[in-house]
PDB file of C-alpha atoms and ligand atoms in Angstrom:
ATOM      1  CA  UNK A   1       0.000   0.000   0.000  1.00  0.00           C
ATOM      2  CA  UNK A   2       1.431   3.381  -0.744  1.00  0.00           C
ATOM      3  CA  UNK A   3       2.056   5.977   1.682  1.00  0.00           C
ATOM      4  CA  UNK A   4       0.157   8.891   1.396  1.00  0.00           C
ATOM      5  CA  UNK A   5       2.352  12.018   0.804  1.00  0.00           C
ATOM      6  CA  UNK A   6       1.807  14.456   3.695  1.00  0.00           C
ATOM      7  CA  UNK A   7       2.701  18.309   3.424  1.00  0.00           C
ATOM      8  CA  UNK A   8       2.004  19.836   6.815  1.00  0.00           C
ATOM      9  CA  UNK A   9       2.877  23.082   8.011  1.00  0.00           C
ATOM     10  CA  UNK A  10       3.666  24.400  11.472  1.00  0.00           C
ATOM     11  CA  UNK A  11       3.193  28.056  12.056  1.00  0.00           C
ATOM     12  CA  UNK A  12       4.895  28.271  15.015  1.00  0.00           C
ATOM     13  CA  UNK A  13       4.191  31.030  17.333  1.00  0.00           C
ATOM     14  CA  UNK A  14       2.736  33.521  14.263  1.00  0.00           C
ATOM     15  CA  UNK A  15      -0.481  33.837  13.094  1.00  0.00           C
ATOM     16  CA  UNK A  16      -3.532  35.991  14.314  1.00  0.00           C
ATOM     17  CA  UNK A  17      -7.293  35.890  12.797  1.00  0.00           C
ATOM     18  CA  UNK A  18      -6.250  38.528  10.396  1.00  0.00           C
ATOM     19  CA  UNK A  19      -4.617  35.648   8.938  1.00  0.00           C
ATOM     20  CA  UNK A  20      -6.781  33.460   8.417  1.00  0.00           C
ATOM     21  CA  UNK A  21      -8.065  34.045   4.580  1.00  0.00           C
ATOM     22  CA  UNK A  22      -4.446  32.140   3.876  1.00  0.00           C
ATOM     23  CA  UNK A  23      -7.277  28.875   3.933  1.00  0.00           C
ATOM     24  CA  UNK A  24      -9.401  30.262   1.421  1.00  0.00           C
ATOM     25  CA  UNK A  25      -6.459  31.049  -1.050  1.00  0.00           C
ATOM     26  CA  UNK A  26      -4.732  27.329  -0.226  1.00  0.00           C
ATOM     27  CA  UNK A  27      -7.849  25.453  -0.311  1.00  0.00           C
ATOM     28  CA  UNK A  28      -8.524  24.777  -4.125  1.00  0.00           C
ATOM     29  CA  UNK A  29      -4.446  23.557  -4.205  1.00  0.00           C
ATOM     30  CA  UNK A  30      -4.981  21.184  -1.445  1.00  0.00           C
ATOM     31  CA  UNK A  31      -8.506  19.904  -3.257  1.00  0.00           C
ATOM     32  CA  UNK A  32      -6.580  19.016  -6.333  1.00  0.00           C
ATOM     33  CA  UNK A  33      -3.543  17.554  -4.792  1.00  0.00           C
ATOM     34  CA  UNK A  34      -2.994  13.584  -4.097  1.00  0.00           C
ATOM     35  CA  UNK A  35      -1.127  14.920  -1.145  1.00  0.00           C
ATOM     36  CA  UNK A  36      -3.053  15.182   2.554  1.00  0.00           C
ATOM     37  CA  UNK A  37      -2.475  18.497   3.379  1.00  0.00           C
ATOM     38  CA  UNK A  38      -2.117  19.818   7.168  1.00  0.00           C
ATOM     39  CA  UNK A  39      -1.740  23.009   9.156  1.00  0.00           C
ATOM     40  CA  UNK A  40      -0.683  23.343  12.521  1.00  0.00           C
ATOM     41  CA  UNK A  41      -1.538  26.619  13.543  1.00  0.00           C
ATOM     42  CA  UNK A  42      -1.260  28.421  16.906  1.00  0.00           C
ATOM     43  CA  UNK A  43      -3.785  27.063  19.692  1.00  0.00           C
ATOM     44  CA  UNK A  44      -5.420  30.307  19.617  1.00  0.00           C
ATOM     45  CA  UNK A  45      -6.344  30.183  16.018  1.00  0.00           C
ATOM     46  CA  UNK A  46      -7.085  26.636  15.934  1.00  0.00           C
ATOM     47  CA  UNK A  47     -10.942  26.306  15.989  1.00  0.00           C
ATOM     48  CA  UNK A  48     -11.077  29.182  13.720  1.00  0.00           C
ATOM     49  CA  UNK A  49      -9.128  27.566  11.093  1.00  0.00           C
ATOM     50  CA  UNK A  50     -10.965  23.699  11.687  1.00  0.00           C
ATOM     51  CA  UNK A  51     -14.118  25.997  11.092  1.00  0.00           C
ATOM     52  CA  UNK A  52     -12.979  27.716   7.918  1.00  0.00           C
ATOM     53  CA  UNK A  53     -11.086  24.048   6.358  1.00  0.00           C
ATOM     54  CA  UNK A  54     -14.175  22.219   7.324  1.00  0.00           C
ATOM     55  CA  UNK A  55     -15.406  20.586   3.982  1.00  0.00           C
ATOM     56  CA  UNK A  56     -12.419  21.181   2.726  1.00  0.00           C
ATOM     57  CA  UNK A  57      -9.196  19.042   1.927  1.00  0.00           C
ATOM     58  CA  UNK A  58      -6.903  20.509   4.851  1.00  0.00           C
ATOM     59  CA  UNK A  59      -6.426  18.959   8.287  1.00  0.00           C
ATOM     60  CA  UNK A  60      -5.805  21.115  11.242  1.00  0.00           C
ATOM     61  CA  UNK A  61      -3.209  20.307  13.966  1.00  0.00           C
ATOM     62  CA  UNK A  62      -1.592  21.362  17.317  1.00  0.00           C
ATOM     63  CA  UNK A  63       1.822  21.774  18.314  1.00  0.00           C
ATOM     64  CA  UNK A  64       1.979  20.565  21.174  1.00  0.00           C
ATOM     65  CA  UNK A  65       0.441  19.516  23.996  1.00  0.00           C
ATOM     66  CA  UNK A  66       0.515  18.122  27.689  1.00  0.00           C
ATOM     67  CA  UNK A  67      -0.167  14.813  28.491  1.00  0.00           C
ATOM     68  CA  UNK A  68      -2.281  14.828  31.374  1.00  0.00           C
ATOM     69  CA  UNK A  69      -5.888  15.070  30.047  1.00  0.00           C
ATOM     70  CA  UNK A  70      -7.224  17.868  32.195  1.00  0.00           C
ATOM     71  CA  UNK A  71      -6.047  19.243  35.531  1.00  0.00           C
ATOM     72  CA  UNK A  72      -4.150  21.605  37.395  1.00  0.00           C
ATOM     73  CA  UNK A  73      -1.966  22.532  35.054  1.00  0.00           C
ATOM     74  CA  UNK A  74      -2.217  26.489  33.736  1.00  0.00           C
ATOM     75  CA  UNK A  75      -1.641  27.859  30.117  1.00  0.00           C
ATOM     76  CA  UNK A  76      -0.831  24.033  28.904  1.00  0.00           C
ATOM     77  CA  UNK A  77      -3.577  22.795  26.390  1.00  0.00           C
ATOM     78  CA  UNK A  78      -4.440  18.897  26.545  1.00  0.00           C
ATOM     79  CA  UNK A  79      -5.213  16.605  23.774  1.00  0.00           C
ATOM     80  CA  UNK A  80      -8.461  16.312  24.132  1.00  0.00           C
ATOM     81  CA  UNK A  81      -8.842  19.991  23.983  1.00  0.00           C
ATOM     82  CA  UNK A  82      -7.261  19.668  20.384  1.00  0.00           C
ATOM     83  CA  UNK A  83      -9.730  17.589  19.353  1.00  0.00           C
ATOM     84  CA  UNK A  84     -12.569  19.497  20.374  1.00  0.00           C
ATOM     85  CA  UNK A  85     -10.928  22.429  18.298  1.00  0.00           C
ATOM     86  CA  UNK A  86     -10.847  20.398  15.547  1.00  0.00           C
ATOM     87  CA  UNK A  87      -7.590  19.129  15.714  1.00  0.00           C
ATOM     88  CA  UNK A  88      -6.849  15.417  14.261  1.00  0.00           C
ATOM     89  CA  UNK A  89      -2.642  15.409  14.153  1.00  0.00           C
ATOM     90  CA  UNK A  90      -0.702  17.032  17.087  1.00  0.00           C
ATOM     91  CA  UNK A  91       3.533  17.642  16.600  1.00  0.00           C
ATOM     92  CA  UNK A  92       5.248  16.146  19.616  1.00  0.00           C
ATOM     93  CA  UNK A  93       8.617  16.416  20.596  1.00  0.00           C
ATOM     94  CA  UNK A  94       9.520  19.655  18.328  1.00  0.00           C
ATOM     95  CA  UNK A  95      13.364  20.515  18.970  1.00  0.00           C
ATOM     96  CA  UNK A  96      11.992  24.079  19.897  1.00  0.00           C
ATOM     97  CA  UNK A  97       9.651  22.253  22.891  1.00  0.00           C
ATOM     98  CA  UNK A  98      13.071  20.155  23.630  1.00  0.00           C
ATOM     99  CA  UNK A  99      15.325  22.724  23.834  1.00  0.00           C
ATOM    100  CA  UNK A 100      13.033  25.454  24.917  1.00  0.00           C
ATOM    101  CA  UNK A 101      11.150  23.562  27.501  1.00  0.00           C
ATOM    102  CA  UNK A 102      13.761  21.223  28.149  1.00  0.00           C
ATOM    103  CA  UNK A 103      11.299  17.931  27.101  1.00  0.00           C
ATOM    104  CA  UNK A 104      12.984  14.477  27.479  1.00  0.00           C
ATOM    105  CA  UNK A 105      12.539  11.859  25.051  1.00  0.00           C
ATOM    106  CA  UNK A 106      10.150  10.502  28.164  1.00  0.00           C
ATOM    107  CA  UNK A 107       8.100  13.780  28.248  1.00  0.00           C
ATOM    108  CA  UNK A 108       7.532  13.124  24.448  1.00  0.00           C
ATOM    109  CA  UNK A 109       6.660   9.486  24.299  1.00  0.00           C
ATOM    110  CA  UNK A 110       3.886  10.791  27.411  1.00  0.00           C
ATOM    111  CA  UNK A 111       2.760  13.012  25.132  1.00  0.00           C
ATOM    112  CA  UNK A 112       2.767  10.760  21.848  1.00  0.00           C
ATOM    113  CA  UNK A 113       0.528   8.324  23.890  1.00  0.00           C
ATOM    114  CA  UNK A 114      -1.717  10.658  25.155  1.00  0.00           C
ATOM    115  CA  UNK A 115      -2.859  12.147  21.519  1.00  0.00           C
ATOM    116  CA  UNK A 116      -3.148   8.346  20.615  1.00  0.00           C
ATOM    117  CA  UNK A 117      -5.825   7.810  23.669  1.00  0.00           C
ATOM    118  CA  UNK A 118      -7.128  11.111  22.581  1.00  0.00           C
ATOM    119  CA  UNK A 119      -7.962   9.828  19.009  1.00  0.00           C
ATOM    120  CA  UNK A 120      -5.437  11.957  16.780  1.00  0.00           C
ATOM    121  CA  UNK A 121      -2.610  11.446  15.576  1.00  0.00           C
ATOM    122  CA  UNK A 122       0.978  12.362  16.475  1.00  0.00           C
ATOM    123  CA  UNK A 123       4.080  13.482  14.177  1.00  0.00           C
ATOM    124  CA  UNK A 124       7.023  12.997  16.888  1.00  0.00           C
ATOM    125  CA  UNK A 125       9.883  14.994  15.950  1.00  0.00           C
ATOM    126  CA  UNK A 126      13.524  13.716  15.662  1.00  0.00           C
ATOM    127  CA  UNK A 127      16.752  15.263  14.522  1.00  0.00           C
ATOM    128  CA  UNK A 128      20.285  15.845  15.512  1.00  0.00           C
ATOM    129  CA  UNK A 129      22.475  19.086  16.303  1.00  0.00           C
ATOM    130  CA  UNK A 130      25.329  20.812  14.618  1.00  0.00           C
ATOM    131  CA  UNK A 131      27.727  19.291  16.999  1.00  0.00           C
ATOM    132  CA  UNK A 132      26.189  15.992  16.816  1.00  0.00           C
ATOM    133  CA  UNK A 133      26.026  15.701  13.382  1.00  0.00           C
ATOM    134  CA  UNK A 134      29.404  16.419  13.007  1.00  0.00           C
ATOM    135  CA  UNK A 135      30.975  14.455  15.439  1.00  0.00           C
ATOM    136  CA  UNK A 136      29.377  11.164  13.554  1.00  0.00           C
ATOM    137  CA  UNK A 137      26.734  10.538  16.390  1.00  0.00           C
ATOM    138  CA  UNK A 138      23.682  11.426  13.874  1.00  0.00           C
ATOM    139  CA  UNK A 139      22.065   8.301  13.651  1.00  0.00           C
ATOM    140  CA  UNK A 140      23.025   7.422  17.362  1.00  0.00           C
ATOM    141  CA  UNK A 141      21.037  10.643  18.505  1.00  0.00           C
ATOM    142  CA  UNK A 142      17.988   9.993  16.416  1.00  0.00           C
ATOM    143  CA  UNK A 143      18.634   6.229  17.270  1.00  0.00           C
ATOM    144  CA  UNK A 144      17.794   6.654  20.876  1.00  0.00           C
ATOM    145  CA  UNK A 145      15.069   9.880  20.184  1.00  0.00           C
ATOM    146  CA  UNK A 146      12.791   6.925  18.463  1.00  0.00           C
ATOM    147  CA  UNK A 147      13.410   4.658  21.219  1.00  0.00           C
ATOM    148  CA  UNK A 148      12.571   7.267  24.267  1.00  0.00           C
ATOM    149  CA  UNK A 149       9.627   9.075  22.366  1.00  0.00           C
ATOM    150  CA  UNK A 150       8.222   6.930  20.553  1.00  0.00           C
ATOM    151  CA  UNK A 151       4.612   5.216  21.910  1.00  0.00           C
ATOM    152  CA  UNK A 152       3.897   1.843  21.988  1.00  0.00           C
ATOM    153  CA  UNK A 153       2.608   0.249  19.098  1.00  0.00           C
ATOM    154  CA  UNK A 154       0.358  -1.924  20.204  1.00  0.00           C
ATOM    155  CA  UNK A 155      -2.705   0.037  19.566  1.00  0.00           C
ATOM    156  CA  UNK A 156      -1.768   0.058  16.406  1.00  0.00           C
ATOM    157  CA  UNK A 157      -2.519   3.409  15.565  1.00  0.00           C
ATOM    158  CA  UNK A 158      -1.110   5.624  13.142  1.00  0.00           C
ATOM    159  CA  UNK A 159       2.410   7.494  13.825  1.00  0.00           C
ATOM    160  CA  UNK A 160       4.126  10.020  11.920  1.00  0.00           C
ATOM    161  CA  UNK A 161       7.710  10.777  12.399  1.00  0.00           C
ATOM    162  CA  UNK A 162       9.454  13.983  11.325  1.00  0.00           C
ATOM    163  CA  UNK A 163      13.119  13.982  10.882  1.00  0.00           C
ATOM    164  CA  UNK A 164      14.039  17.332  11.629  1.00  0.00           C
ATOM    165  CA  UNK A 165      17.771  18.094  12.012  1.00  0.00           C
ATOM    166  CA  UNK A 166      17.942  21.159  14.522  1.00  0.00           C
ATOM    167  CA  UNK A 167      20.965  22.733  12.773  1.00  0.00           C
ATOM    168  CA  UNK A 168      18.336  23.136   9.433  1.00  0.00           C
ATOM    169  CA  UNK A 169      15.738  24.332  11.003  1.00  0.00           C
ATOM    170  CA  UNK A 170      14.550  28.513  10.148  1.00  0.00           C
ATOM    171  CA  UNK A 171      18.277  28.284   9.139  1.00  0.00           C
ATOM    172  CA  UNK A 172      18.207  28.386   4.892  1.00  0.00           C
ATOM    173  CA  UNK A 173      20.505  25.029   5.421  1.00  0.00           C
ATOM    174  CA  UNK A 174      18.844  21.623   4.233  1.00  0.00           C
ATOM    175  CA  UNK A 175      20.452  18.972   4.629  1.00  0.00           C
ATOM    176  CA  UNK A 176      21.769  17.052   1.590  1.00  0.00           C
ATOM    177  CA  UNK A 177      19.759  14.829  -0.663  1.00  0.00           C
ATOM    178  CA  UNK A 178      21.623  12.088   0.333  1.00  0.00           C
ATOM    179  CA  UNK A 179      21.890  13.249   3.933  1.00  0.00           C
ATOM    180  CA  UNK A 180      18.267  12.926   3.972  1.00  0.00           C
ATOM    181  CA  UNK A 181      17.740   9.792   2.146  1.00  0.00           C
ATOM    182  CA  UNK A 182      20.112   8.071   4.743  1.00  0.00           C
ATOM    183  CA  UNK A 183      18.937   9.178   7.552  1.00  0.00           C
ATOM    184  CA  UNK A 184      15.080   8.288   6.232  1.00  0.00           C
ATOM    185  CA  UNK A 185      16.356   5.093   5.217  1.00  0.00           C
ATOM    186  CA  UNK A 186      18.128   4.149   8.995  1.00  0.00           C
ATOM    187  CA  UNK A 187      14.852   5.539  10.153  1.00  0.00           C
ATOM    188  CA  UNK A 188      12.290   3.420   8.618  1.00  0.00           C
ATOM    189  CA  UNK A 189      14.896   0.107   9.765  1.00  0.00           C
ATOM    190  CA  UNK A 190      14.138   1.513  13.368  1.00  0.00           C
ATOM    191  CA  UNK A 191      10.782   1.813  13.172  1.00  0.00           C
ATOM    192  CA  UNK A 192       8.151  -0.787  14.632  1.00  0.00           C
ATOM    193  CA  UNK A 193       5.746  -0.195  11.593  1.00  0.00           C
ATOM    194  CA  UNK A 194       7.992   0.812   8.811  1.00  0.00           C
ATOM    195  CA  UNK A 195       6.055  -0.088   5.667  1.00  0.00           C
ATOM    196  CA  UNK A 196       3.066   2.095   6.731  1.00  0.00           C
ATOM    197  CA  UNK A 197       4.232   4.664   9.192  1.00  0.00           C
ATOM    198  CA  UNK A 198       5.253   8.402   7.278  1.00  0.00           C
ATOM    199  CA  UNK A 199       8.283   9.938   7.546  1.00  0.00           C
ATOM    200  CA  UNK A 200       8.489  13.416   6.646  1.00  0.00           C
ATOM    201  CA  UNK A 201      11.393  15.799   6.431  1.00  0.00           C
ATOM    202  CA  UNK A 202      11.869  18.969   8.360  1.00  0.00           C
ATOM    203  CA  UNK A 203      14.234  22.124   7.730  1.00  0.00           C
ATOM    204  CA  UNK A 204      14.220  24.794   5.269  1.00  0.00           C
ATOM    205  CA  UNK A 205      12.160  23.063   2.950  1.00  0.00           C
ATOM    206  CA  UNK A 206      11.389  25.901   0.424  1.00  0.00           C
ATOM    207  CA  UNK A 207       9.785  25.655  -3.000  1.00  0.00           C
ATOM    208  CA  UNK A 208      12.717  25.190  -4.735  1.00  0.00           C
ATOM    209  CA  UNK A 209      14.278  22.175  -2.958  1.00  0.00           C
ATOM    210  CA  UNK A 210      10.572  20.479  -2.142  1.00  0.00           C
ATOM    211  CA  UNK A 211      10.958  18.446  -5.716  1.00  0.00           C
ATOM    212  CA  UNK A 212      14.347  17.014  -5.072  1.00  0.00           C
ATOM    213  CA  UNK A 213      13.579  16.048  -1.052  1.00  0.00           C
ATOM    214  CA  UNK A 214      10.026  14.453  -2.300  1.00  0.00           C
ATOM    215  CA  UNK A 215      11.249  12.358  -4.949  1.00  0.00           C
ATOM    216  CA  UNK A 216      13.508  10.442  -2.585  1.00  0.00           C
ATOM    217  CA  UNK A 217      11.730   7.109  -1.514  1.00  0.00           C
ATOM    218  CA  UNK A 218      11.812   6.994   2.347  1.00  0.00           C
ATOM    219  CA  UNK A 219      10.454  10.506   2.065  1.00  0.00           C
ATOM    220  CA  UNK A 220       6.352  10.448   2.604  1.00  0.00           C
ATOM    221  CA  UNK A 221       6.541  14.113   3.186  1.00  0.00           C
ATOM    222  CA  UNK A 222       7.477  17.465   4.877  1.00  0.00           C
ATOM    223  CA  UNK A 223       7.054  19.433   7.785  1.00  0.00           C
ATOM    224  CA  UNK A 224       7.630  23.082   6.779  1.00  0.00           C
ATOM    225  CA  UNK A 225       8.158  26.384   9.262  1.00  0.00           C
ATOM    226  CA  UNK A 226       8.851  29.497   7.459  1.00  0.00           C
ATOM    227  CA  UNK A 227       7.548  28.295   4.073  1.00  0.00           C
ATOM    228  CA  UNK A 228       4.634  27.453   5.299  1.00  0.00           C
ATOM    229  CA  UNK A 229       3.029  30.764   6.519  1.00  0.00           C
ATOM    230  CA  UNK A 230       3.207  32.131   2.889  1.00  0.00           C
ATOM    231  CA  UNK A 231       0.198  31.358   0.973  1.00  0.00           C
ATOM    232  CA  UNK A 232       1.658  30.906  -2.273  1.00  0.00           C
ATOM    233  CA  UNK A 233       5.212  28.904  -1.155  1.00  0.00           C
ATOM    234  CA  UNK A 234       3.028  26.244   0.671  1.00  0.00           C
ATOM    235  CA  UNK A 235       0.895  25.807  -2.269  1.00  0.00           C
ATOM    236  CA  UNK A 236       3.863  25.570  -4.323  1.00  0.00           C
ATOM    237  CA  UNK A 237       5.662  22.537  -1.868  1.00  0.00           C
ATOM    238  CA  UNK A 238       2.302  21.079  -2.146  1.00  0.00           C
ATOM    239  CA  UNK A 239       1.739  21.382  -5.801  1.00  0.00           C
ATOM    240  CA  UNK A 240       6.055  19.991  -5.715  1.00  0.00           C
ATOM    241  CA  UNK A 241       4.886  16.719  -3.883  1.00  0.00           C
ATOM    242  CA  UNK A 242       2.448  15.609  -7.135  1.00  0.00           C
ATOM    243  CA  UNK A 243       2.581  12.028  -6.440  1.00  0.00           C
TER     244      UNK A 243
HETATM  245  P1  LIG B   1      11.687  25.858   8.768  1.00  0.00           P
HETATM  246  O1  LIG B   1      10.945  25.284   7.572  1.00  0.00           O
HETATM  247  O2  LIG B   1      11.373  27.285   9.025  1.00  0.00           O
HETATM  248  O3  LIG B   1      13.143  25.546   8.698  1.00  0.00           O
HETATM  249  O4  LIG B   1      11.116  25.073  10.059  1.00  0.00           O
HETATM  250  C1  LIG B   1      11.076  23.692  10.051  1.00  0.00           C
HETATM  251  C2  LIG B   1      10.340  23.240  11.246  1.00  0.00           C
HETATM  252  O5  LIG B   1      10.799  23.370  12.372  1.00  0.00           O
HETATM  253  C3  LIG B   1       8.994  22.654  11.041  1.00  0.00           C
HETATM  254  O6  LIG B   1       8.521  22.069  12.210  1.00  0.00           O
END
């Protein structure tokens, strides 16, 4: 069975309601694509957008969120919550959660398993530093990310992964074609489910490199930051992952 392509794109902390016609004008792209297309804006636009997409060919998702399912717990958003926004996909385990927030691998597999007994569906991030990268331990690093963060399997559920090296990340650098297809390949030979589970690539993905990072087999996909807030660069990536 072929994996679906999946171009999703994660606003980050930007966006406000005055923002929010960037559906209408991405809408007729997404209808006419083979790719599923999904937006993860910021919690406080997130029911507007579901509203707006609904009928349409775009999934909404969080960033993040805790994974208790309600409580004592202020400003933190639970998965549940998401749902009941609209949500169906939720990004765990975002470098910018682990470094800012200082998540462990533990923190994100909590997570992970708490959008799965929600009923959505998470994209756990992985990736390397700088430093890492080049002191060989790459594939060590993302090695034991998968084997903290990632949930159980034996729900079955769906799982995205997104390999997201930290060092390309808002930084214009993308890692090499064959950088990627490596570390997509070593990725997919870690993974409990590795025929049907996604794995998308993260980090500068613009329009003009979307092409050559799709094409590559162990590539179902890409997360997208900066690219993804302009209307007509995310319909471009999308229109780029034609398959
Ligand atoms: P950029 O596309 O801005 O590099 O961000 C990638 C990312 O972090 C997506 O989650």
């Amino acid at each position: 069975m072929p994996r679906t392509v999946m171009i999703a794109g994660n606003w980050k902390m930007n966006g406000l309601s005055a923002d929010l016609g960037f559906f209408d004008t991405i809408a007729p792209v997404a209808r006419a694509s083979a790719a599923e297309v999904l937006v993860c804006p910021p919690a406080t636009l997130l029911a507007a957008a579901a509203g707006r997409c609904s009928g349409e060919a775009i999934l909404i998702g969080g960033q993040d969120c805790h994974a208790e399912k309600s409580g004592a717990h202020t400003g933190d958003i639970s998965a549940p919550m998401l749902r009941d926004a609209g949500a169906s996909h939720v990004i765990v385990g975002h470098s910018e959660r682990r470094i800012d927030h200082a998540e462990s691998d533990a923190d994100v597999r909590a997570k992970a398993e708490a959008v799965l007994a929600a009923g959505l569906i998470p994209i756990v991030c992985v990736g390397e530093t700088r430093q890492e990268r080049e002191a060989g331990q790459a594939e060590d690093v993302v090695r034991q990310q998968l084997s903290g963060s990632l949930p159980g399997v034996s729900q079955n559920s769906e799982l995205v992964i997104a390999y997201e090296p930290v060092w390309a990340i808002g930084t214009g650098l993308t890692a090499s074609v064959s950088d990627v297809a490596s570390m997509h390949a070593f990725i997919r030979s870690a993974l409990p489910e590795p025929l049907t589970t996604r794995i998308l690539y993260g980090g500068s993905v613009k329009p003009d490199n979307a092409a050559a990072l799709l094409s590559l087999a162990d590539v179902d996909g890409a997360l997208i930051g900066g690219a993804s807030l302009k209307a007509s660069d995310f319909t471009s990536i999308i229109e780029a992952a034609g398959r």
